mmCIF file of C-alpha atoms in Angstrom:
data_model
loop_
_atom_site.group_PDB
_atom_site.id
_atom_site.type_symbol
_atom_site.label_atom_id
_atom_site.label_comp_id
_atom_site.label_asym_id
_atom_site.label_seq_id
_atom_site.Cartn_x
_atom_site.Cartn_y
_atom_site.Cartn_z
ATOM 1 C CA MET A 7 -9.499 73.722 3.491
ATOM 2 C CA HIS A 8 -7.202 71.061 4.796
ATOM 3 C CA ALA A 9 -4.093 69.935 2.935
ATOM 4 C CA PRO A 10 -2.542 66.471 3.438
ATOM 5 C CA SER A 11 1.001 67.709 4.000
ATOM 6 C CA ALA A 12 1.069 67.119 7.746
ATOM 7 C CA PRO A 13 -0.581 64.512 9.996
ATOM 8 C CA VAL A 14 -3.845 66.361 10.478
ATOM 9 C CA SER A 15 -7.449 65.865 9.513
ATOM 10 C CA ALA A 16 -9.715 68.492 8.028
ATOM 11 C CA PHE A 17 -12.771 70.531 8.762
ATOM 12 C CA PHE A 18 -14.831 72.893 6.588
ATOM 13 C CA SER A 19 -17.704 75.338 6.682
ATOM 14 C CA ALA A 20 -18.844 75.853 3.077
ATOM 15 C CA CYS A 21 -19.732 73.674 0.108
ATOM 16 C CA LEU A 22 -16.296 74.136 -1.405
ATOM 17 C CA HIS A 23 -14.371 73.643 1.840
ATOM 18 C CA GLN A 24 -14.157 69.931 2.565
ATOM 19 C CA ARG A 25 -12.560 68.157 5.491
ATOM 20 C CA LEU A 26 -9.227 66.482 5.018
ATOM 21 C CA GLY A 27 -8.273 63.422 7.031
ATOM 22 C CA ILE A 28 -4.683 62.517 7.456
ATOM 23 C CA LYS A 29 -3.999 61.597 11.039
ATOM 24 C CA ALA A 30 -4.762 57.976 11.834
ATOM 25 C CA LEU A 31 -4.267 56.190 15.120
ATOM 26 C CA ALA A 32 -0.769 54.839 15.384
ATOM 27 C CA SER A 33 -2.013 51.256 15.325
ATOM 28 C CA LEU A 34 -4.085 51.897 12.243
ATOM 29 C CA ALA A 35 -1.831 54.189 10.231
ATOM 30 C CA LEU A 36 0.413 51.270 9.303
ATOM 31 C CA LEU A 37 -2.417 49.165 7.968
ATOM 32 C CA ALA A 38 -2.187 49.049 4.178
ATOM 33 C CA GLY A 39 -3.872 47.087 1.440
ATOM 34 C CA SER A 40 -6.745 47.104 -0.935
ATOM 35 C CA LEU A 41 -10.436 46.766 -0.227
ATOM 36 C CA VAL A 42 -10.987 43.526 1.639
ATOM 37 C CA GLY A 43 -12.954 40.675 0.241
ATOM 38 C CA GLY A 44 -12.119 41.432 -3.366
ATOM 39 C CA LEU A 45 -14.721 43.993 -4.310
ATOM 40 C CA PRO A 46 -15.315 43.939 -8.068
ATOM 41 C CA ALA A 47 -12.977 46.219 -9.986
ATOM 42 C CA GLN A 48 -14.491 49.381 -11.377
ATOM 43 C CA ALA A 49 -13.124 51.664 -14.079
ATOM 44 C CA SER A 50 -13.816 54.671 -11.845
ATOM 45 C CA GLN A 51 -12.601 53.114 -8.608
ATOM 46 C CA LEU A 52 -10.716 55.780 -6.688
ATOM 47 C CA ALA A 53 -10.666 54.477 -3.131
ATOM 48 C CA ASP A 54 -10.456 51.287 -1.109
ATOM 49 C CA VAL A 55 -12.399 50.932 2.134
ATOM 50 C CA GLN A 56 -11.826 48.580 5.055
ATOM 51 C CA ILE A 57 -13.586 48.238 8.406
ATOM 52 C CA ILE A 58 -11.021 47.885 11.195
ATOM 53 C CA ASP A 59 -11.611 46.324 14.615
ATOM 54 C CA ARG A 60 -9.669 48.765 16.767
ATOM 55 C CA SER A 61 -9.213 46.421 19.735
ATOM 56 C CA SER A 62 -7.254 43.929 17.631
ATOM 57 C CA GLY A 63 -6.172 46.109 14.692
ATOM 58 C CA ARG A 64 -7.422 43.510 12.220
ATOM 59 C CA ARG A 65 -9.686 44.186 9.279
ATOM 60 C CA LEU A 66 -13.123 42.625 9.363
ATOM 61 C CA PRO A 67 -13.670 40.163 6.518
ATOM 62 C CA LEU A 68 -16.301 40.991 3.912
ATOM 63 C CA TYR A 69 -19.088 38.561 3.016
ATOM 64 C CA TYR A 70 -20.849 38.874 -0.335
ATOM 65 C CA HIS A 71 -24.546 37.985 -0.384
ATOM 66 C CA GLN A 72 -27.191 38.798 -3.009
ATOM 67 C CA GLY A 73 -25.338 41.753 -4.453
ATOM 68 C CA GLU A 74 -24.243 43.333 -1.146
ATOM 69 C CA TYR A 75 -21.163 43.251 1.067
ATOM 70 C CA TRP A 76 -21.468 42.620 4.806
ATOM 71 C CA VAL A 77 -19.195 42.647 7.858
ATOM 72 C CA ALA A 78 -19.892 40.999 11.190
ATOM 73 C CA GLY A 79 -19.469 43.312 14.178
ATOM 74 C CA GLN A 80 -19.010 42.455 17.831
ATOM 75 C CA PRO A 81 -21.352 44.397 20.145
ATOM 76 C CA GLY A 82 -19.338 46.877 22.197
ATOM 77 C CA SER A 83 -16.278 46.817 19.933
ATOM 78 C CA SER A 84 -14.879 50.094 18.575
ATOM 79 C CA TYR A 85 -14.190 50.252 14.864
ATOM 80 C CA ALA A 86 -12.727 52.593 12.254
ATOM 81 C CA VAL A 87 -13.443 53.151 8.560
ATOM 82 C CA ASP A 88 -10.095 52.987 6.775
ATOM 83 C CA ILE A 89 -10.060 54.809 3.404
ATOM 84 C CA LYS A 90 -7.178 54.640 0.932
ATOM 85 C CA ASN A 91 -6.895 56.982 -2.049
ATOM 86 C CA ARG A 92 -5.760 54.925 -5.045
ATOM 87 C CA SER A 93 -5.276 57.888 -7.358
ATOM 88 C CA ARG A 94 -2.455 60.399 -7.726
ATOM 89 C CA GLY A 95 -4.729 63.395 -7.186
ATOM 90 C CA ARG A 96 -6.797 64.518 -4.240
ATOM 91 C CA ILE A 97 -10.226 63.047 -3.566
ATOM 92 C CA LEU A 98 -13.134 63.937 -1.326
ATOM 93 C CA ALA A 99 -14.639 61.075 0.703
ATOM 94 C CA VAL A 100 -18.080 61.744 2.208
ATOM 95 C CA LEU A 101 -18.641 59.216 5.014
ATOM 96 C CA SER A 102 -22.123 58.052 6.008
ATOM 97 C CA ILE A 103 -22.798 55.918 9.091
ATOM 98 C CA ASP A 104 -26.348 54.594 9.482
ATOM 99 C CA GLY A 105 -27.519 57.216 6.978
ATOM 100 C CA ILE A 106 -25.903 60.099 8.919
ATOM 101 C CA ASN A 107 -22.991 62.242 7.755
ATOM 102 C CA ALA A 108 -20.120 61.444 10.137
ATOM 103 C CA ILE A 109 -18.955 65.072 10.170
ATOM 104 C CA SER A 110 -22.093 67.223 10.223
ATOM 105 C CA GLY A 111 -24.499 64.824 11.963
ATOM 106 C CA GLN A 112 -27.131 65.613 9.330
ATOM 107 C CA ALA A 113 -28.887 63.164 7.020
ATOM 108 C CA ALA A 114 -26.188 61.983 4.609
ATOM 109 C CA ALA A 115 -26.340 62.894 0.920
ATOM 110 C CA ALA A 116 -23.989 61.756 -1.860
ATOM 111 C CA VAL A 117 -22.992 65.319 -2.735
ATOM 112 C CA PRO A 118 -19.610 67.095 -2.436
ATOM 113 C CA ASP A 119 -20.329 68.580 0.951
ATOM 114 C CA ASP A 120 -18.956 67.688 4.415
ATOM 115 C CA GLY A 121 -16.261 65.093 3.869
ATOM 116 C CA TYR A 122 -12.598 64.182 4.188
ATOM 117 C CA VAL A 123 -10.024 65.235 1.587
ATOM 118 C CA LEU A 124 -7.207 62.741 1.015
ATOM 119 C CA GLY A 125 -4.038 63.468 -0.925
ATOM 120 C CA GLY A 126 -2.693 61.226 -3.658
ATOM 121 C CA ARG A 127 -2.111 57.645 -2.433
ATOM 122 C CA GLN A 128 -3.022 58.713 1.093
ATOM 123 C CA GLN A 129 -4.680 56.411 3.631
ATOM 124 C CA TRP A 130 -6.507 57.395 6.781
ATOM 125 C CA ALA A 131 -8.666 55.625 9.370
ATOM 126 C CA ILE A 132 -11.751 57.585 10.490
ATOM 127 C CA SER A 133 -12.538 56.457 14.014
ATOM 128 C CA GLY A 134 -15.505 58.515 15.159
ATOM 129 C CA TRP A 135 -18.227 61.113 14.812
ATOM 130 C CA ARG A 136 -16.671 64.537 14.268
ATOM 131 C CA LYS A 137 -17.351 66.731 17.313
ATOM 132 C CA SER A 138 -14.955 69.614 16.609
ATOM 133 C CA ASP A 139 -11.687 70.277 14.835
ATOM 134 C CA GLN A 140 -9.987 68.609 17.814
ATOM 135 C CA GLN A 141 -12.167 65.638 18.819
ATOM 136 C CA VAL A 142 -14.336 62.753 17.621
ATOM 137 C CA ALA A 143 -16.749 60.469 19.477
ATOM 138 C CA ALA A 144 -15.664 56.887 18.857
ATOM 139 C CA PHE A 145 -17.580 54.568 16.538
ATOM 140 C CA TYR A 146 -18.566 51.307 18.222
ATOM 141 C CA PHE A 147 -20.990 48.504 17.431
ATOM 142 C CA SER A 148 -24.053 48.851 19.657
ATOM 143 C CA HIS A 149 -27.519 47.379 19.814
ATOM 144 C CA SER A 150 -29.747 49.246 17.403
ATOM 145 C CA ASP A 151 -31.738 50.944 20.190
ATOM 146 C CA ASP A 152 -28.524 52.398 21.629
ATOM 147 C CA SER A 153 -27.161 53.619 18.289
ATOM 148 C CA TYR A 154 -26.636 57.305 17.589
ATOM 149 C CA ALA A 155 -29.179 57.139 14.757
ATOM 150 C CA ALA A 156 -31.899 55.641 16.972
ATOM 151 C CA ARG A 157 -31.183 58.005 19.864
ATOM 152 C CA THR A 158 -31.571 60.982 17.513
ATOM 153 C CA GLY A 159 -34.845 59.655 16.058
ATOM 154 C CA ARG A 160 -33.453 58.341 12.742
ATOM 155 C CA PRO A 161 -33.489 54.521 12.909
ATOM 156 C CA ARG A 162 -34.520 53.905 9.264
ATOM 157 C CA ASP A 163 -30.999 53.347 7.859
ATOM 158 C CA ILE A 164 -29.245 51.623 10.742
ATOM 159 C CA GLY A 165 -26.720 48.983 9.710
ATOM 160 C CA VAL A 166 -24.962 50.483 6.676
ATOM 161 C CA ILE A 167 -21.677 52.312 6.058
ATOM 162 C CA GLY A 168 -21.325 54.364 2.891
ATOM 163 C CA VAL A 169 -18.486 56.310 1.278
ATOM 164 C CA ALA A 170 -19.130 58.643 -1.672
ATOM 165 C CA VAL A 171 -15.909 59.561 -3.493
ATOM 166 C CA PHE A 172 -15.432 62.691 -5.621
ATOM 167 C CA ARG A 173 -12.617 63.686 -7.943
ATOM 168 C CA GLU A 174 -11.084 67.144 -7.712
ATOM 169 C CA ARG A 175 -11.693 69.569 -10.563
ATOM 170 C CA GLU A 176 -8.597 70.320 -12.592
ATOM 171 C CA PRO A 177 -7.749 73.995 -13.176
ATOM 172 C CA GLN A 178 -8.812 75.267 -16.598
ATOM 173 C CA PRO A 179 -6.001 76.692 -18.777
ATOM 174 C CA GLN A 180 -6.382 80.341 -19.776
ATOM 175 C CA PRO A 181 -6.706 81.057 -23.559
ATOM 176 C CA PRO A 182 -3.907 83.076 -25.195
ATOM 177 C CA ILE A 183 -4.456 86.837 -25.549
ATOM 178 C CA LEU A 184 -4.121 88.363 -29.048
ATOM 179 C CA ARG A 185 -2.274 91.697 -29.230
ATOM 180 C CA ASN A 186 -2.916 93.436 -32.577
ATOM 181 C CA ARG A 187 -3.290 97.225 -32.776
ATOM 182 C CA GLU A 188 -5.135 97.214 -36.103
ATOM 183 C CA ALA A 189 -7.590 94.598 -34.838
ATOM 184 C CA GLN A 190 -8.188 96.634 -31.686
ATOM 185 C CA LYS A 191 -8.954 99.802 -33.740
ATOM 186 C CA SER A 192 -11.414 98.000 -36.027
ATOM 187 C CA SER A 193 -13.163 96.361 -33.109
ATOM 188 C CA ALA A 194 -13.653 99.609 -31.170
ATOM 189 C CA PRO A 195 -16.927 100.684 -32.927
ATOM 190 C CA ALA A 196 -18.304 97.191 -32.570
ATOM 191 C CA ALA A 197 -17.455 97.220 -28.880
ATOM 192 C CA GLU A 198 -19.346 100.509 -28.421
ATOM 193 C CA ALA A 199 -22.404 99.076 -30.180
ATOM 194 C CA SER A 200 -22.308 95.934 -28.078
ATOM 195 C CA SER A 201 -22.071 97.984 -24.876
ATOM 196 C CA ALA A 202 -25.200 99.888 -25.887
ATOM 197 C CA ASP A 203 -26.993 96.652 -26.603
ATOM 198 C CA SER A 204 -25.961 95.260 -23.228
ATOM 199 C CA ALA A 205 -27.700 98.153 -21.493
ATOM 200 C CA ALA A 206 -31.075 96.806 -22.605
ATOM 201 C CA PRO A 207 -32.606 94.170 -20.314
ATOM 202 C CA ALA A 208 -31.974 90.638 -21.493
ATOM 203 C CA MET A 209 -35.008 88.508 -22.246
ATOM 204 C CA PRO A 210 -34.986 84.937 -20.931
ATOM 205 C CA PRO A 211 -34.862 82.282 -23.663
ATOM 206 C CA PRO A 212 -38.107 80.434 -24.368
ATOM 207 C CA ALA A 213 -38.472 77.178 -22.473
ATOM 208 C CA SER A 214 -38.084 74.076 -24.576
ATOM 209 C CA PRO A 215 -40.941 71.542 -24.625
ATOM 210 C CA ALA A 216 -38.689 68.943 -23.046
ATOM 211 C CA ALA A 217 -37.777 71.238 -20.161
ATOM 212 C CA SER A 218 -41.361 72.247 -19.506
ATOM 213 C CA ALA A 219 -42.533 68.647 -19.559
ATOM 214 C CA ALA A 220 -39.867 67.371 -17.151
ATOM 215 C CA PRO A 221 -40.865 67.287 -13.458
ATOM 216 C CA SER A 222 -38.849 69.226 -10.944
ATOM 217 C CA ALA A 223 -36.070 67.443 -9.076
ATOM 218 C CA PRO A 224 -37.873 67.395 -5.678
ATOM 219 C CA VAL A 225 -41.059 66.007 -7.245
ATOM 220 C CA ALA A 226 -39.106 63.317 -9.076
ATOM 221 C CA ALA A 227 -37.294 62.363 -5.886
ATOM 222 C CA GLU A 228 -40.562 62.121 -3.961
ATOM 223 C CA SER A 229 -42.102 59.901 -6.618
ATOM 224 C CA ARG A 230 -39.120 57.567 -6.514
ATOM 225 C CA GLN A 231 -39.355 57.334 -2.744
ATOM 226 C CA ALA A 232 -43.055 56.570 -2.904
ATOM 227 C CA THR A 233 -42.544 53.663 -5.302
ATOM 228 C CA ALA A 234 -39.459 52.205 -3.626
ATOM 229 C CA PRO A 235 -40.083 48.706 -2.229
ATOM 230 C CA ALA A 236 -40.007 48.284 1.515
ATOM 231 C CA ALA A 237 -36.855 46.756 2.990
ATOM 232 C CA PRO A 238 -37.192 43.234 4.428
ATOM 233 C CA ALA A 239 -37.572 43.008 8.180
ATOM 234 C CA PRO A 240 -34.121 42.466 9.763
ATOM 235 C CA VAL A 241 -33.315 39.813 12.303
ATOM 236 C CA ALA A 242 -33.566 41.351 15.803
ATOM 237 C CA PRO A 243 -31.720 42.605 17.707
ATOM 238 C CA ARG A 244 -29.542 44.072 14.987
ATOM 239 C CA LEU A 245 -26.439 46.231 15.353
ATOM 240 C CA GLY A 246 -26.017 49.977 14.934
ATOM 241 C CA THR A 247 -23.181 52.433 15.586
ATOM 242 C CA GLY A 248 -22.985 54.134 18.944
ATOM 243 C CA HIS A 249 -21.690 57.552 20.006
ATOM 244 C CA GLY A 250 -18.678 56.604 22.107
ATOM 245 C CA ALA A 251 -16.052 58.305 24.228
ATOM 246 C CA LEU A 252 -14.366 61.482 23.035
ATOM 247 C CA GLU A 253 -10.936 61.081 21.450
ATOM 248 C CA ARG A 254 -8.389 63.553 20.169
ATOM 249 C CA SER A 255 -8.395 63.976 16.388
ATOM 250 C CA VAL A 256 -6.895 67.266 15.204
ATOM 251 C CA THR A 257 -8.368 68.800 12.054
ATOM 252 C CA ARG A 258 -7.752 71.738 9.757
ATOM 253 C CA THR A 259 -9.631 73.255 6.831
ATOM 254 C CA THR A 260 -8.782 73.024 3.137
ATOM 255 C CA GLU A 261 -10.444 74.017 -0.113
ATOM 256 C CA PHE A 262 -11.722 71.411 -2.544
ATOM 257 C CA HIS A 263 -13.504 71.992 -5.860
ATOM 258 C CA SER A 264 -15.301 68.854 -6.982
ATOM 259 C CA ALA A 265 -15.149 67.911 -10.660
ATOM 260 C CA SER A 266 -18.805 66.878 -10.540
ATOM 261 C CA SER A 267 -21.840 67.140 -8.311
ATOM 262 C CA SER A 268 -22.222 63.349 -8.577
ATOM 263 C CA PRO A 269 -19.770 60.931 -6.951
ATOM 264 C CA ALA A 270 -17.318 59.026 -9.116
ATOM 265 C CA GLN A 271 -17.624 56.017 -6.785
ATOM 266 C CA ILE A 272 -19.975 54.893 -4.018
ATOM 267 C CA ILE A 273 -18.936 52.140 -1.603
ATOM 268 C CA ARG A 274 -21.661 50.511 0.488
ATOM 269 C CA ILE A 275 -20.984 48.012 3.277
ATOM 270 C CA ARG A 276 -23.727 46.652 5.513
ATOM 271 C CA TYR A 277 -23.110 45.200 8.962
ATOM 272 C CA ASP A 278 -24.775 43.209 11.729
ATOM 273 C CA SER A 279 -23.837 40.728 14.428
ATOM 274 C CA HIS A 280 -22.285 37.401 13.468
ATOM 275 C CA ALA A 281 -25.302 35.508 14.837
ATOM 276 C CA ASN A 282 -27.707 37.557 12.717
ATOM 277 C CA LEU A 283 -25.629 37.106 9.575
ATOM 278 C CA VAL A 284 -25.613 33.342 10.152
ATOM 279 C CA ALA A 285 -29.389 33.364 10.739
ATOM 280 C CA GLN A 286 -29.935 35.251 7.472
ATOM 281 C CA GLY A 287 -27.722 32.882 5.504
ATOM 282 C CA ILE A 288 -25.096 35.542 4.777
ATOM 283 C CA ILE A 289 -22.443 33.613 6.728
ATOM 284 C CA ARG A 290 -22.522 29.865 6.354
ATOM 285 C CA ALA A 291 -23.036 28.165 9.716
ATOM 286 C CA PRO A 292 -20.093 25.992 10.788
ATOM 287 C CA GLN A 293 -20.790 22.311 10.339
ATOM 288 C CA SER A 294 -20.122 20.051 13.312
ATOM 289 C CA ALA A 295 -18.077 16.874 12.972
ATOM 290 C CA ALA A 296 -19.982 13.766 11.931
ATOM 291 C CA GLN A 297 -21.296 11.879 14.927
ATOM 292 C CA PRO A 298 -20.736 8.106 15.120
ATOM 293 C CA ALA A 299 -23.765 5.907 14.558
ATOM 294 C CA PRO A 300 -25.638 5.074 17.761
ATOM 295 C CA ARG A 301 -25.159 1.560 19.200
ATOM 296 C CA PRO A 302 -28.154 -0.464 20.353
ATOM 297 C CA PHE A 303 -26.161 -2.328 23.066
ATOM 298 C CA PRO A 304 -23.166 -0.213 24.076
ATOM 299 C CA ALA A 305 -22.551 -2.177 27.301
ATOM 300 C CA SER A 306 -22.537 -5.657 25.727
ATOM 301 C CA PRO A 307 -19.404 -7.622 26.773
ATOM 302 C CA SER A 308 -17.137 -9.179 24.181
ATOM 303 C CA GLY A 309 -17.452 -12.580 25.919
ATOM 304 C CA TYR A 310 -13.801 -12.867 27.057
ATOM 305 C CA VAL A 311 -11.562 -11.369 29.697
ATOM 306 C CA PRO A 312 -9.668 -8.360 28.280
ATOM 307 C CA ASP A 313 -5.896 -7.976 28.679
ATOM 308 C CA PRO A 314 -4.680 -5.722 31.509
ATOM 309 C CA PRO A 315 -3.184 -2.320 30.683
ATOM 310 C CA ALA A 316 0.441 -2.387 29.630
ATOM 311 C CA TYR A 317 2.968 -1.562 32.386
#
């Protein structure tokens, strides 16, 4: 696993070995602050997320519309997802771009799998698709047809950035050990009897009615997907995230044991072009200055000779 003691990011190969991100670009490492746009405070909020325009170094403003947060991207511009750990302990941040895990390239799931481990109060800007423990392919705003998701046959979830945050499991204290010779002597026969009993095959406990009546997890998930309402048709052409030029981003592996299989926090930010967000009413269109009232006879003389210009 990767530890946040040196400026390196992380990489991992098993469910308990998560990636740790520590090295940000020099221009982005100094960017501090909380989640832009004033996301509503949550009791379990562990991380702040900002979308950074890498060409200017500025954060993209968030727009709130019908329960969702949006950013306006510029086609062709590279961007980074800046994550700040607000807690004192380590966290695991699983990053999804257009429904794809930014480390593994597989369909993203909000489970403690491939992700970045950040130390207490640590901040790091993730700037690309992880290609190895040495390189990433830069994130940039592209037309949806040119996005990495569309080019790999997965266009369904283009236009959304997600971060699932997990707490680290605290080590369990060991119970005290009792040392009593008399107690050990009296417990010896009982221990022999229990060892004989353990040699017999254990019978599985009877299934409870509630457990037998509950559907399996895959069946329940399929039923939810079948009944989910269809998403509204987006304004075309919309933006996606492309697979850009390779950049150096050194990584190392660390071990991370999640406190739960479910995330403590999920951050979801949607994005599209500024023109599309204006067309959808997410960004209010700028109002032009009031035009003067039209004149029926603009060339009518005043009736007298005007004064000459002042010398």
